CSV table of C-alpha atoms in Angstrom, one decimal:
chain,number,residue,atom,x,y,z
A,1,UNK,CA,66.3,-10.1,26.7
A,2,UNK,CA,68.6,-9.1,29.5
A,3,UNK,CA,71.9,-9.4,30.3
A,4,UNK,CA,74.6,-9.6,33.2
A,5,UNK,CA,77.7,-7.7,33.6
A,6,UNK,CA,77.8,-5.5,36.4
A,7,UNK,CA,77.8,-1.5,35.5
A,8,UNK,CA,80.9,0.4,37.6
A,9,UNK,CA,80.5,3.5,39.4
A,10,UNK,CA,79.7,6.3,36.7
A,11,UNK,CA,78.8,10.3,37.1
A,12,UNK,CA,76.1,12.1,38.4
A,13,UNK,CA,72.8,11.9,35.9
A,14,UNK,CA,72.5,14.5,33.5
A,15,UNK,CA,69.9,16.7,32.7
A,16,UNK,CA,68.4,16.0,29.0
A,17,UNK,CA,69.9,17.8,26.4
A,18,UNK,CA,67.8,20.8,24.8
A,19,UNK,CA,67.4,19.4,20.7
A,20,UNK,CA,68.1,21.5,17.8
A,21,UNK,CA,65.3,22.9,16.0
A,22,UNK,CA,65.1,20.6,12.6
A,23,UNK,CA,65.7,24.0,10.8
A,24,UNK,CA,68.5,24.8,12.3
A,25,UNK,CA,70.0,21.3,12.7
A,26,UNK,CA,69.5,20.4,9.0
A,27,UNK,CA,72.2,23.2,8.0
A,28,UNK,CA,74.6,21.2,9.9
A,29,UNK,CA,73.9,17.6,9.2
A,30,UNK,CA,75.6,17.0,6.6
A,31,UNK,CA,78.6,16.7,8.4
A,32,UNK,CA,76.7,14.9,11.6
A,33,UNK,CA,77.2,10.7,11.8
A,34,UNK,CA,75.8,9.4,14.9
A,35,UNK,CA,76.3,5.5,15.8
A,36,UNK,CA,74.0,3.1,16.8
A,37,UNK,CA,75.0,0.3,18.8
A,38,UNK,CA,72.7,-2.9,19.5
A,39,UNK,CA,73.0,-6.4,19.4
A,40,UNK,CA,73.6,-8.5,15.8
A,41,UNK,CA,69.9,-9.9,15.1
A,42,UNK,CA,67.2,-9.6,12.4
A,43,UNK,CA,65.8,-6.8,14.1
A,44,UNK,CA,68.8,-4.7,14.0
A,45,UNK,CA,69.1,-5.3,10.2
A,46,UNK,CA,65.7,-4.2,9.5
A,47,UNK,CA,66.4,-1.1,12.0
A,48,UNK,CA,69.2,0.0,9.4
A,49,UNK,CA,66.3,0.1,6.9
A,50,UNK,CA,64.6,2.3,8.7
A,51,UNK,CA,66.8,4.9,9.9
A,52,UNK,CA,67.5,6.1,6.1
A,53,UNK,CA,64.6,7.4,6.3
A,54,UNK,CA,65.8,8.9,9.3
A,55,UNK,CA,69.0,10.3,7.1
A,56,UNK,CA,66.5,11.4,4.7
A,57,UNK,CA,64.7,13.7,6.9
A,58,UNK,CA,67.3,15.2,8.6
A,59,UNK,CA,70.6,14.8,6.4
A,60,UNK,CA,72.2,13.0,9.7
A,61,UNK,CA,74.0,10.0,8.8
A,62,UNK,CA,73.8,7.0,10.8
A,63,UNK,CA,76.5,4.0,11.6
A,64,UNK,CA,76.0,0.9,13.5
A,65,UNK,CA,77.6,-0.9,15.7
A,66,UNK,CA,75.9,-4.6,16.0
A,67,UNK,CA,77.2,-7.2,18.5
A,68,UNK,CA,76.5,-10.8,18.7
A,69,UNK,CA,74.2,-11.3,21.7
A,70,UNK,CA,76.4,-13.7,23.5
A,71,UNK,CA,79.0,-10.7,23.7
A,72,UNK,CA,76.5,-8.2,23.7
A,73,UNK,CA,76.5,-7.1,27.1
A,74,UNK,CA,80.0,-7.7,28.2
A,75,UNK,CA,81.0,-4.9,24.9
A,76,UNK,CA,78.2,-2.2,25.7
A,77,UNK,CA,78.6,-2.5,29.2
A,78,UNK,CA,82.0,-1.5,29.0
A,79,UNK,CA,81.7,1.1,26.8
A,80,UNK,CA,78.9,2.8,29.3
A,81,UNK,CA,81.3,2.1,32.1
A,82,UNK,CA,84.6,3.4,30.8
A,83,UNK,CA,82.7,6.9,29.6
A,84,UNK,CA,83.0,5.7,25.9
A,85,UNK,CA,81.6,7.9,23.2
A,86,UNK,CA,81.7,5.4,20.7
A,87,UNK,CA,77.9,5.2,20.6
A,88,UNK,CA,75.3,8.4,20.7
A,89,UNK,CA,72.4,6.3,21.0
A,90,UNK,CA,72.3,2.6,22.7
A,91,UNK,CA,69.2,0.0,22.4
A,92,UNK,CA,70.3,-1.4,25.5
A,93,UNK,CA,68.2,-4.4,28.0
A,94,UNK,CA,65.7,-3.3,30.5
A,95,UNK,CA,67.9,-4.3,33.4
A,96,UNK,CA,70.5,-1.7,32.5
A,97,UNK,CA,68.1,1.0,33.1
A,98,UNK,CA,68.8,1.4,37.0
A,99,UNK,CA,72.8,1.2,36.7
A,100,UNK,CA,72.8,3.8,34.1
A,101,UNK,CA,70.2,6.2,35.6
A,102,UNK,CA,72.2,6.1,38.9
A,103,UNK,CA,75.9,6.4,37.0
A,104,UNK,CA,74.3,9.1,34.6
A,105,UNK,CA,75.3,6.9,31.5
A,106,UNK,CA,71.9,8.0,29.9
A,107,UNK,CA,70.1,11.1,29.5
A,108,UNK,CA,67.2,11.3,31.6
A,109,UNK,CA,64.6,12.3,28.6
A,110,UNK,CA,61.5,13.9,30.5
A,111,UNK,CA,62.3,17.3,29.5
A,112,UNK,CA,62.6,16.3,25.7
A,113,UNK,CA,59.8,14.7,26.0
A,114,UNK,CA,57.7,17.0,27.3
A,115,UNK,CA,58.8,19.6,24.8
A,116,UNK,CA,58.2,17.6,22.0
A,117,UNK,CA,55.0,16.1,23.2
A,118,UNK,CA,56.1,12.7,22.9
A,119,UNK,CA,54.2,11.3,25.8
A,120,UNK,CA,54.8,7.4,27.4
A,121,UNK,CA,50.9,7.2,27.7
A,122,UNK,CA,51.6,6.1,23.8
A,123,UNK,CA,53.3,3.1,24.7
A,124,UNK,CA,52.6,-0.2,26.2
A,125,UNK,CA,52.5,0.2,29.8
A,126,UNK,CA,54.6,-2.8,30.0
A,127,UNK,CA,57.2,-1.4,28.1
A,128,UNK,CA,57.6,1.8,29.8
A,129,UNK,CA,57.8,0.4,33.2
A,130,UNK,CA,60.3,-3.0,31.7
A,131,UNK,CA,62.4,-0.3,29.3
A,132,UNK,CA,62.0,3.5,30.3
A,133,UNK,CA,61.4,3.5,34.1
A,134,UNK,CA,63.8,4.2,37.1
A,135,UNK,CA,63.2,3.9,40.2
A,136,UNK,CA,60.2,1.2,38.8
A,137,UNK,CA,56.4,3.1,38.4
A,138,UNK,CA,57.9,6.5,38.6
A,139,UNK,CA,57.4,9.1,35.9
A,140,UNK,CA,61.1,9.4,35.7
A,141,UNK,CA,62.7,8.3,31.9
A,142,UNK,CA,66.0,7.2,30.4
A,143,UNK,CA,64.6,5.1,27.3
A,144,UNK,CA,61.7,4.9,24.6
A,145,UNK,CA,60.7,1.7,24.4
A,146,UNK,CA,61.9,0.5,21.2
A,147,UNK,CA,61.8,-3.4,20.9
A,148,UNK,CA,58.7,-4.9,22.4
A,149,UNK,CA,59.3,-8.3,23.5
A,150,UNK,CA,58.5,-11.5,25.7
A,151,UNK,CA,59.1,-15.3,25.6
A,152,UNK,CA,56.7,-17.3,23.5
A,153,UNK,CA,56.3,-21.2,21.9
A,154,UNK,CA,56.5,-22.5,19.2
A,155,UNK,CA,54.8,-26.0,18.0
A,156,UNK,CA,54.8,-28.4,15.2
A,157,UNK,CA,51.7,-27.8,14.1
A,158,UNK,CA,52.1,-30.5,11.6
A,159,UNK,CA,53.0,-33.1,13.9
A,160,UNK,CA,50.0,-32.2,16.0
A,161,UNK,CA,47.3,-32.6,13.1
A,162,UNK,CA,48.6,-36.3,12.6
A,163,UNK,CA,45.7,-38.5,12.8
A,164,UNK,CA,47.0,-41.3,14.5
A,165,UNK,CA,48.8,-39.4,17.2
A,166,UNK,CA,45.6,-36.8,17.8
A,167,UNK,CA,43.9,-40.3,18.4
A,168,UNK,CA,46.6,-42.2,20.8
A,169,UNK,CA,46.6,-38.6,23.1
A,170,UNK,CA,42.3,-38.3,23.1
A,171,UNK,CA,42.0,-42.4,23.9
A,172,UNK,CA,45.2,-41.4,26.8
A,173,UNK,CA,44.2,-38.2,28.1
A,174,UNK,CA,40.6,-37.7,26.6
A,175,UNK,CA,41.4,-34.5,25.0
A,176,UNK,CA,42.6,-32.9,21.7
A,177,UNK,CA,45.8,-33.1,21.0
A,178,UNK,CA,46.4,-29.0,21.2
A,179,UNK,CA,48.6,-26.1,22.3
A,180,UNK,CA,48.7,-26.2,26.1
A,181,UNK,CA,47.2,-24.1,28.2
A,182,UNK,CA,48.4,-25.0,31.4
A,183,UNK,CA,51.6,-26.1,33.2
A,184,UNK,CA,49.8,-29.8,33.2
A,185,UNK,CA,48.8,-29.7,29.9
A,186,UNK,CA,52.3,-29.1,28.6
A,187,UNK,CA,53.9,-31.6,30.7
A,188,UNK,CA,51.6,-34.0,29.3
A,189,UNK,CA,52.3,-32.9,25.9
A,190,UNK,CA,55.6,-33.1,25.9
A,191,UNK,CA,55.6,-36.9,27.4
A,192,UNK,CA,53.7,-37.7,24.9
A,193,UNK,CA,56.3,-36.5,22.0
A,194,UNK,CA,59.3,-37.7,24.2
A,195,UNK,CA,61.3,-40.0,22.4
A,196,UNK,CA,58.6,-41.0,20.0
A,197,UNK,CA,59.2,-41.7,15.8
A,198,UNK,CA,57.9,-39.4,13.7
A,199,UNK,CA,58.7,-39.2,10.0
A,200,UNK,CA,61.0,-42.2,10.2
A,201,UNK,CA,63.1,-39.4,13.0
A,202,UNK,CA,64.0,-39.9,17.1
A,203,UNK,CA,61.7,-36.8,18.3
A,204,UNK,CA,61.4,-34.9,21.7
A,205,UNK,CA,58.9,-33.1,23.6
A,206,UNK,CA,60.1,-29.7,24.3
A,207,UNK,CA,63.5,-27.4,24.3
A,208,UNK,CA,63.8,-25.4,27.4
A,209,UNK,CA,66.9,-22.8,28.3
A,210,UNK,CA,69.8,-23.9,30.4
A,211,UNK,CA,72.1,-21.4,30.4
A,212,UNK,CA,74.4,-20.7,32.8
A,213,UNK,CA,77.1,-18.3,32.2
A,214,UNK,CA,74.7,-15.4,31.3
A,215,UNK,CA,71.1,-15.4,32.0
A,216,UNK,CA,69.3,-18.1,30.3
A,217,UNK,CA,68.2,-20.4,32.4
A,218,UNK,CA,66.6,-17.5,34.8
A,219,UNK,CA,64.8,-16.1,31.5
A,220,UNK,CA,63.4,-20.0,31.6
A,221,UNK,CA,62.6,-20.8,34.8
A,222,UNK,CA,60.7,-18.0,35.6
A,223,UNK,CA,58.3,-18.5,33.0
A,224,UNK,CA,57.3,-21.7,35.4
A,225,UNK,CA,57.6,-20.3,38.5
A,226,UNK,CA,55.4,-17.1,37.7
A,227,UNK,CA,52.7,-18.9,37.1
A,228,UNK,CA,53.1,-20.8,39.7
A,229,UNK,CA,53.4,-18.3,42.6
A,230,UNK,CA,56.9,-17.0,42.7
A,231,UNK,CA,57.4,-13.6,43.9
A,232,UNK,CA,61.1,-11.1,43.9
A,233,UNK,CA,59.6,-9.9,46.8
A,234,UNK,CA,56.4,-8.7,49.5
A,235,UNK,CA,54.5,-6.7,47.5
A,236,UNK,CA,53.8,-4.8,50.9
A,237,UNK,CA,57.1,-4.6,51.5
A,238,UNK,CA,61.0,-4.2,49.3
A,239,UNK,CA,63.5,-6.6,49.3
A,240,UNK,CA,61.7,-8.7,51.9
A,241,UNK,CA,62.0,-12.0,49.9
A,242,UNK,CA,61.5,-15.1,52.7
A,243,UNK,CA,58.3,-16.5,52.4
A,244,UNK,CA,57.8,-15.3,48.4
A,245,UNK,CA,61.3,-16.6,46.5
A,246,UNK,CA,61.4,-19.9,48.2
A,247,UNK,CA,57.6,-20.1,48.8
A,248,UNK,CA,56.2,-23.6,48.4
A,249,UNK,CA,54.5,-22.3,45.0
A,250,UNK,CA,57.9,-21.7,44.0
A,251,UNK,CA,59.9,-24.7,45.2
A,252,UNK,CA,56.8,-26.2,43.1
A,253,UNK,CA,57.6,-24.3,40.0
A,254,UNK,CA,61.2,-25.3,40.4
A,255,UNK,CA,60.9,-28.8,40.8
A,256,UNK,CA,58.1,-28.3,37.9
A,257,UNK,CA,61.1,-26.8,35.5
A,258,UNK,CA,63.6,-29.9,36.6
A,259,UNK,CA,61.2,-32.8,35.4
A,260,UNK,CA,60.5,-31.2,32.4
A,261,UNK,CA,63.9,-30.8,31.9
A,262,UNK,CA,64.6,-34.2,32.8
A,263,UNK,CA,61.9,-35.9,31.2
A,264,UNK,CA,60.7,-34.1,28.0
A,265,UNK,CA,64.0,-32.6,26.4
A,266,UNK,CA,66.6,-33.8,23.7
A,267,UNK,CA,69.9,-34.8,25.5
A,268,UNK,CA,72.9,-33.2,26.0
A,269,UNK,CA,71.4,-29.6,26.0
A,270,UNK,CA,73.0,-28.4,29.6
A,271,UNK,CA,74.3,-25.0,28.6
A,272,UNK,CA,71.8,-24.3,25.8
A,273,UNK,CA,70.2,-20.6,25.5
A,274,UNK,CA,68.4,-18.9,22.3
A,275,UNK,CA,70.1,-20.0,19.1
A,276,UNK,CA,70.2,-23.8,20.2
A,277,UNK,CA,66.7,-24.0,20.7
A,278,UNK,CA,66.2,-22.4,17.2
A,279,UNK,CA,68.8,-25.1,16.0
A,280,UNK,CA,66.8,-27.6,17.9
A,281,UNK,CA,63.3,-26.9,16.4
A,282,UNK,CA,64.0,-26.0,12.7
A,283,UNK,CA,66.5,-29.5,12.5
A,284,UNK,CA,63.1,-31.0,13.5
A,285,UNK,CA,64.3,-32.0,17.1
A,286,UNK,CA,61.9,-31.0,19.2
A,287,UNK,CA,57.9,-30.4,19.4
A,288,UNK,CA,57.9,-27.6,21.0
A,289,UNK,CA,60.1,-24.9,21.9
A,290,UNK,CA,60.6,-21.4,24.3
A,291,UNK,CA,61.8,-18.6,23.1
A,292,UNK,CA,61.4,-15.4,21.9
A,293,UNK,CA,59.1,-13.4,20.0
A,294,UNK,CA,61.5,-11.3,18.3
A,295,UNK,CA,62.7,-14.9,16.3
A,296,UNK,CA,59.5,-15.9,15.5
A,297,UNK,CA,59.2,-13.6,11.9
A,298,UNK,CA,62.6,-15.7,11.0
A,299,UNK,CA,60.9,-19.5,11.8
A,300,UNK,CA,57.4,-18.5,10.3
A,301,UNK,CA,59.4,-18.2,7.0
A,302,UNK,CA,61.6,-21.2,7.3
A,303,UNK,CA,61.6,-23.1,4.5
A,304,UNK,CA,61.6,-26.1,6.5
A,305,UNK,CA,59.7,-25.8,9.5
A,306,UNK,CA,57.8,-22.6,8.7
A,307,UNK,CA,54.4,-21.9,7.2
A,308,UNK,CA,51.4,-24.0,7.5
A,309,UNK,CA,53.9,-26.6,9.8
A,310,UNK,CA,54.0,-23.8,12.9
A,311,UNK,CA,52.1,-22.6,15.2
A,312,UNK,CA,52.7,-20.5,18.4
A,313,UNK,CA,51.0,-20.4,21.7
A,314,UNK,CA,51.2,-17.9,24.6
A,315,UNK,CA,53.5,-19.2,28.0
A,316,UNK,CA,50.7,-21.9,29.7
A,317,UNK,CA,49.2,-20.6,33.1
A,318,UNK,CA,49.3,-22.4,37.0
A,319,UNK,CA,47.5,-20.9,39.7
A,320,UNK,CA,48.1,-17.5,38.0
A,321,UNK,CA,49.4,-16.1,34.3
A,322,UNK,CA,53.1,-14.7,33.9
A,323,UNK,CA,56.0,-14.5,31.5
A,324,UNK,CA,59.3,-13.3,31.6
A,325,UNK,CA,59.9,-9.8,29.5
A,326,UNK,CA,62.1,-9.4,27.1
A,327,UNK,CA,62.8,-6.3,24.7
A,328,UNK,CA,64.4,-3.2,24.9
A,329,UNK,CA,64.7,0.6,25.0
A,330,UNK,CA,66.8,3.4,23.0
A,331,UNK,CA,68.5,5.7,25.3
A,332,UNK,CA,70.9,8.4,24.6
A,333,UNK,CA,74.3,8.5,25.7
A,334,UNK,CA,75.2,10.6,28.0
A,335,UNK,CA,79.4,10.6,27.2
A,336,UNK,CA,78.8,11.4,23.3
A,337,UNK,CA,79.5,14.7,21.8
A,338,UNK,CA,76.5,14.3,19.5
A,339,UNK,CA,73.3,14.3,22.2
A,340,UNK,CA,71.4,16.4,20.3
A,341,UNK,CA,71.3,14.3,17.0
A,342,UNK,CA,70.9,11.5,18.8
A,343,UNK,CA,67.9,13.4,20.5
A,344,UNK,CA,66.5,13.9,16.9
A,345,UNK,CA,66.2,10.5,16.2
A,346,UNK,CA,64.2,9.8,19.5
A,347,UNK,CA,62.3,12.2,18.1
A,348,UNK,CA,61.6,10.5,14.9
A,349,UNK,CA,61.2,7.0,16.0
A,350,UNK,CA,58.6,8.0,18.2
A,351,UNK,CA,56.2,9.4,15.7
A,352,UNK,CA,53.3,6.9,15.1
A,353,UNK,CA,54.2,6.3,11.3
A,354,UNK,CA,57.4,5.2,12.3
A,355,UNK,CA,56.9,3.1,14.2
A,356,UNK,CA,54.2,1.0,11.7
A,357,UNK,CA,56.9,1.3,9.2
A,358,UNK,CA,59.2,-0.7,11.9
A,359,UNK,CA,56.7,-2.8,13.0
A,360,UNK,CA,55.6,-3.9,8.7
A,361,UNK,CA,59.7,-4.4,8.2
A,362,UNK,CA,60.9,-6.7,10.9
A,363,UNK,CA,60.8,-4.9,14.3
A,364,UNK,CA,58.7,-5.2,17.1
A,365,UNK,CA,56.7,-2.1,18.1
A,366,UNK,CA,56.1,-1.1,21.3
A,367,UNK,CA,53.6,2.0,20.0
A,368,UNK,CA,49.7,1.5,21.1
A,369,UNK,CA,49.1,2.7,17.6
A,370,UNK,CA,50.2,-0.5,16.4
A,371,UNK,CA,49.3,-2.7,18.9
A,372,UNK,CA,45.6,-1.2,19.1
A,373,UNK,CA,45.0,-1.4,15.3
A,374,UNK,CA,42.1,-3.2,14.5
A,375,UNK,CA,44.1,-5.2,12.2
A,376,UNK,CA,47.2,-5.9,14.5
A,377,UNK,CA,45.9,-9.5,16.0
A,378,UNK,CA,45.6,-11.1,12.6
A,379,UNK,CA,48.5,-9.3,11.0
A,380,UNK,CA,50.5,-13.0,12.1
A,381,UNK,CA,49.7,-16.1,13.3
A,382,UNK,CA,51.8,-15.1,16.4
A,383,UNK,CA,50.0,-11.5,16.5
A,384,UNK,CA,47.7,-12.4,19.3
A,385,UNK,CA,50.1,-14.8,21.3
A,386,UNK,CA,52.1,-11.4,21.7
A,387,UNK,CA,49.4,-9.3,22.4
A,388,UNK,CA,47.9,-11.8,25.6
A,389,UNK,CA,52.0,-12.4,26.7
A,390,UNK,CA,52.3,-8.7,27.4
A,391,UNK,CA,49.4,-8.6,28.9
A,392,UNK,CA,50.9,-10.6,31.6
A,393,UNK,CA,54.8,-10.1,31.6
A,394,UNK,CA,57.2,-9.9,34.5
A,395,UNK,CA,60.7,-8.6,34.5
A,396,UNK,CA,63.8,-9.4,36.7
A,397,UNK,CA,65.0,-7.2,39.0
A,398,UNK,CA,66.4,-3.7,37.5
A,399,UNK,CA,68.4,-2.8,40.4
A,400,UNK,CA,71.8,-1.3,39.6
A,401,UNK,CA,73.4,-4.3,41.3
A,402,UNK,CA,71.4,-6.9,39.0
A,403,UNK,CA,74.7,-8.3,37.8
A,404,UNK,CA,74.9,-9.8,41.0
A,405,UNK,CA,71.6,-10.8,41.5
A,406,UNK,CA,71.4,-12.8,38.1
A,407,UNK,CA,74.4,-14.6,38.4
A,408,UNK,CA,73.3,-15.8,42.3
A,409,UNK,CA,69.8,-17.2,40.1
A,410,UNK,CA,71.9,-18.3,37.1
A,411,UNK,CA,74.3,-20.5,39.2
A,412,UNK,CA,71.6,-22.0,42.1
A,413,UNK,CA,68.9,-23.0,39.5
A,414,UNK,CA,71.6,-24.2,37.2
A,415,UNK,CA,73.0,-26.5,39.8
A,416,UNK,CA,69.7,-28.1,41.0
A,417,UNK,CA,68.2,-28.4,37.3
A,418,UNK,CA,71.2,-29.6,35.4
A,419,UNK,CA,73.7,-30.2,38.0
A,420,UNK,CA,71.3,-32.6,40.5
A,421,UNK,CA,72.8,-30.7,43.6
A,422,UNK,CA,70.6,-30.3,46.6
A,423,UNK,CA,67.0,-29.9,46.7
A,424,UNK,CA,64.5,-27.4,45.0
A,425,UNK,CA,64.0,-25.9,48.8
A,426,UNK,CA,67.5,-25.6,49.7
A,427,UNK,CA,68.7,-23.6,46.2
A,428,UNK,CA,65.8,-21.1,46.8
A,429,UNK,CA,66.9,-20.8,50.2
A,430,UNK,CA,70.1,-19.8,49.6
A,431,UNK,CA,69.3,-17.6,46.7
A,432,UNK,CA,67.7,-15.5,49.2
A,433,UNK,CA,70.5,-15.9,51.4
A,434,UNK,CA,72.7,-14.6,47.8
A,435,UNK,CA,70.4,-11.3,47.4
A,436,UNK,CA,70.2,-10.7,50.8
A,437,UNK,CA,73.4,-9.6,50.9
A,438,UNK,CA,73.5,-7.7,47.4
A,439,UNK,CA,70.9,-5.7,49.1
A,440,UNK,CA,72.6,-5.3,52.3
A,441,UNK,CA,75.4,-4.0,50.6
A,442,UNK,CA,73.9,-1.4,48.3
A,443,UNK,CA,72.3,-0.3,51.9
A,444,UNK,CA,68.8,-1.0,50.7
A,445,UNK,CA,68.2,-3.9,53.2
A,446,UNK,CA,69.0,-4.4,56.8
């Protein structure tokens, strides 16, 4: 998940910190607590687990510091910015990373790693470019990636078996009634649920994000324009964006994202990110629904819409695949006193065991030696969904001024989709027109 307050001028990077031998740390730890600080979910919870172990090993004593995710940003943000050393270690969003490289709020972590062999080669490569790299495909690191994630569906599985309506969908559109697997398909779909009874209940197709204020109807959209041909920029060529952002593919995409807005979701949802659409599917609103994978443990064991009446499916397709990334990296702070005990714990959540132990207990491993287990595609029914969505994911921009760039998507999408201003053309034209200038400014674009 990302996020969108804009990082302030910070201090030069620093080198990594050299880490205490375990032997020598251990006399000491004792009177070591180091602080967490993440956002409030399921995830973090299970991460609390975890680290005793953690406290076990090395007599270090951990505290947390969990925000809710709708305040997330804004509070770390500002704690990175004004040199704060409340927390030692941070799970922060991938778009973070290029701020605090550049301000030197992390520690760049490539000498660590190399001397304690923990090597990136170990980790989805999707991850490590989305959570550890900056500048982007450089072997430079200020994370390990830590909280693999991307947006997924959810469908009434239950609702889709139904006889009768598996038999009015093959007689209208001489198919099964099944997940989508295109952009067509799920239009179709969702129609087809729109407004229709189902146990004696007013149902509708599909719940889509439409927030504004932070970033949640960019972490929508884009999983239809992706697909669809919708580009950041030449891949020949940075921050050269006419001709790719407001392509025809991607005015397609847009208006694509409108009508299903318009035509397949329950009413009144105009400012409506994760937990509505969780709201949305488990009161038995909608038939389908995006979000992401990290909730999908939590609705599999609903006791009202979990179990044998979900099932999941990977983002449909277009002309190409794509979804948007989500997920996170841990990253020492630079400002805290207590580097190298944070630096222990990098150590220790890298090591393979770990991270299954993480993986088995609610998080969402990022280690190949849990994605590549044999067993790993059947370990849940949305095990394999994840596996083909990383496959294909695409992040937003990690530029150090992507504050600025966000809020330019959030509001021009916003306004077309939801607001009916303008055309699908004109908002992608002046979104270019918006990041032009961010780009002009930070000298990185004539």
């Amino acid at each position: 998940m990302k996020s969108m307050s804009k990082m302030l001028p910070g201090v030069i990077a620093l080198a990594a910190a050299t880490v205490l031998s375990l032997t020598g740390a251990e006399v000491r730890a004792q009177d070591k607590t180091i602080t967490l600080c993440w956002a409030a979910w399921d995830p973090a919870n299970a991460l609390v687990e975890l680290s005793k172990d953690f406290t076990t090993k090395t007599g270090i004593k951990m505290k947390f510091e969990f925000v809710p995710w709708t305040s997330f940003a804004d509070r770390m943000l500002n704690e990175l910015n004004s040199k704060g050393k409340l927390c030692a270690l941070i799970i922060g969003d991938s778009q973070w990373i290029g701020g605090a490289a550049e301000q030197g709020q992390y520690v760049k972590l490539n000498e660590f790693f190399d001397k304690e062999g923990i090597k990136m080669t170990d980790f989805a490569p999707a991850t490590v470019v989305g959570y550890a790299e900056w500048p982007k495909n450089t072997p430079n690191y200020w994370a390990l990636p830590a909280m693999a994630d991307a947006v997924g569906w959810t469908y009434r599985k239950d609702w889709f078996a139904k006889p009768e309506l598996q038999a009015e969908f093959k007689k209208k559109y001489n198919r099964d009634l099944a997940p989508p697997k295109t952009w067509t398909e799920f239009k179709e779909v969702a129609e087809f649920f729109q407004g229709r009874m189902i146990d004696g209940k007013k149902v509708y197709g599909a719940y889509l994000f439409t927030e504004r204020g932070s970033e949640g109807i960019t972490m929508g959209v884009t999983n239809v324009l992706y697909p669809m041909g919708f580009k950041y920029e030449d891949p020949k060529k940075p921050y050269a964006m006419d001709g790719f952002v407001n392509s025809p593919d991607a005015v397609r995409g847009l208006e694509f994202y409108k009508a299903l807005y318009k035509g397949s979701t329950p009413p009144g949802l105009t400012n409506a990110y994760m937990t509505e659409g969780l709201d949305a599917f488990k009161s038995g609103q909608v038939a389908m629904m995006m979000n992401w994978f990290a909730f999908f443990p939590g609705l599999y064991k609903d006791p009202n819409v979990g179990g044998d009446k979900i099932g999941f499916f990977v983002n449909p397709s277009d002309k190409a695949k794509g979804v948007q990334l989500g997920g996170q990296g841990i990253s020492v702070v630079s400002y805290s006193p207590n580097r190298n005990e944070a630096l222990q714990y990098i150590k220790w959540f890298a090591n393979p065991d770990v991270q299954k132990k993480w993986q088995a207990i609610g998080g969402s491993s990022a280690a190949k030696a849990v994605l590549n287990d044999p067993a790993y595609p059947k370990s849940s029914p949305f095990a394999q969904p994840f596996l083909d969505s990383m496959d294909m994911v695409v992040d937003f921009w990690a530029e150090p001024s992507y504050a600025q760039l966000l809020l330019s998507m959030q509001k021009r999408v916003h306004d077309y989709v939801v607001a009916d201003k303008g055309t699908a053309k004109e908002a992608l034209d002046a979104l270019v027109v918006d990041w032009k200038k961010v780009f002009k400014d930070d000298g990185k674009a004539k």
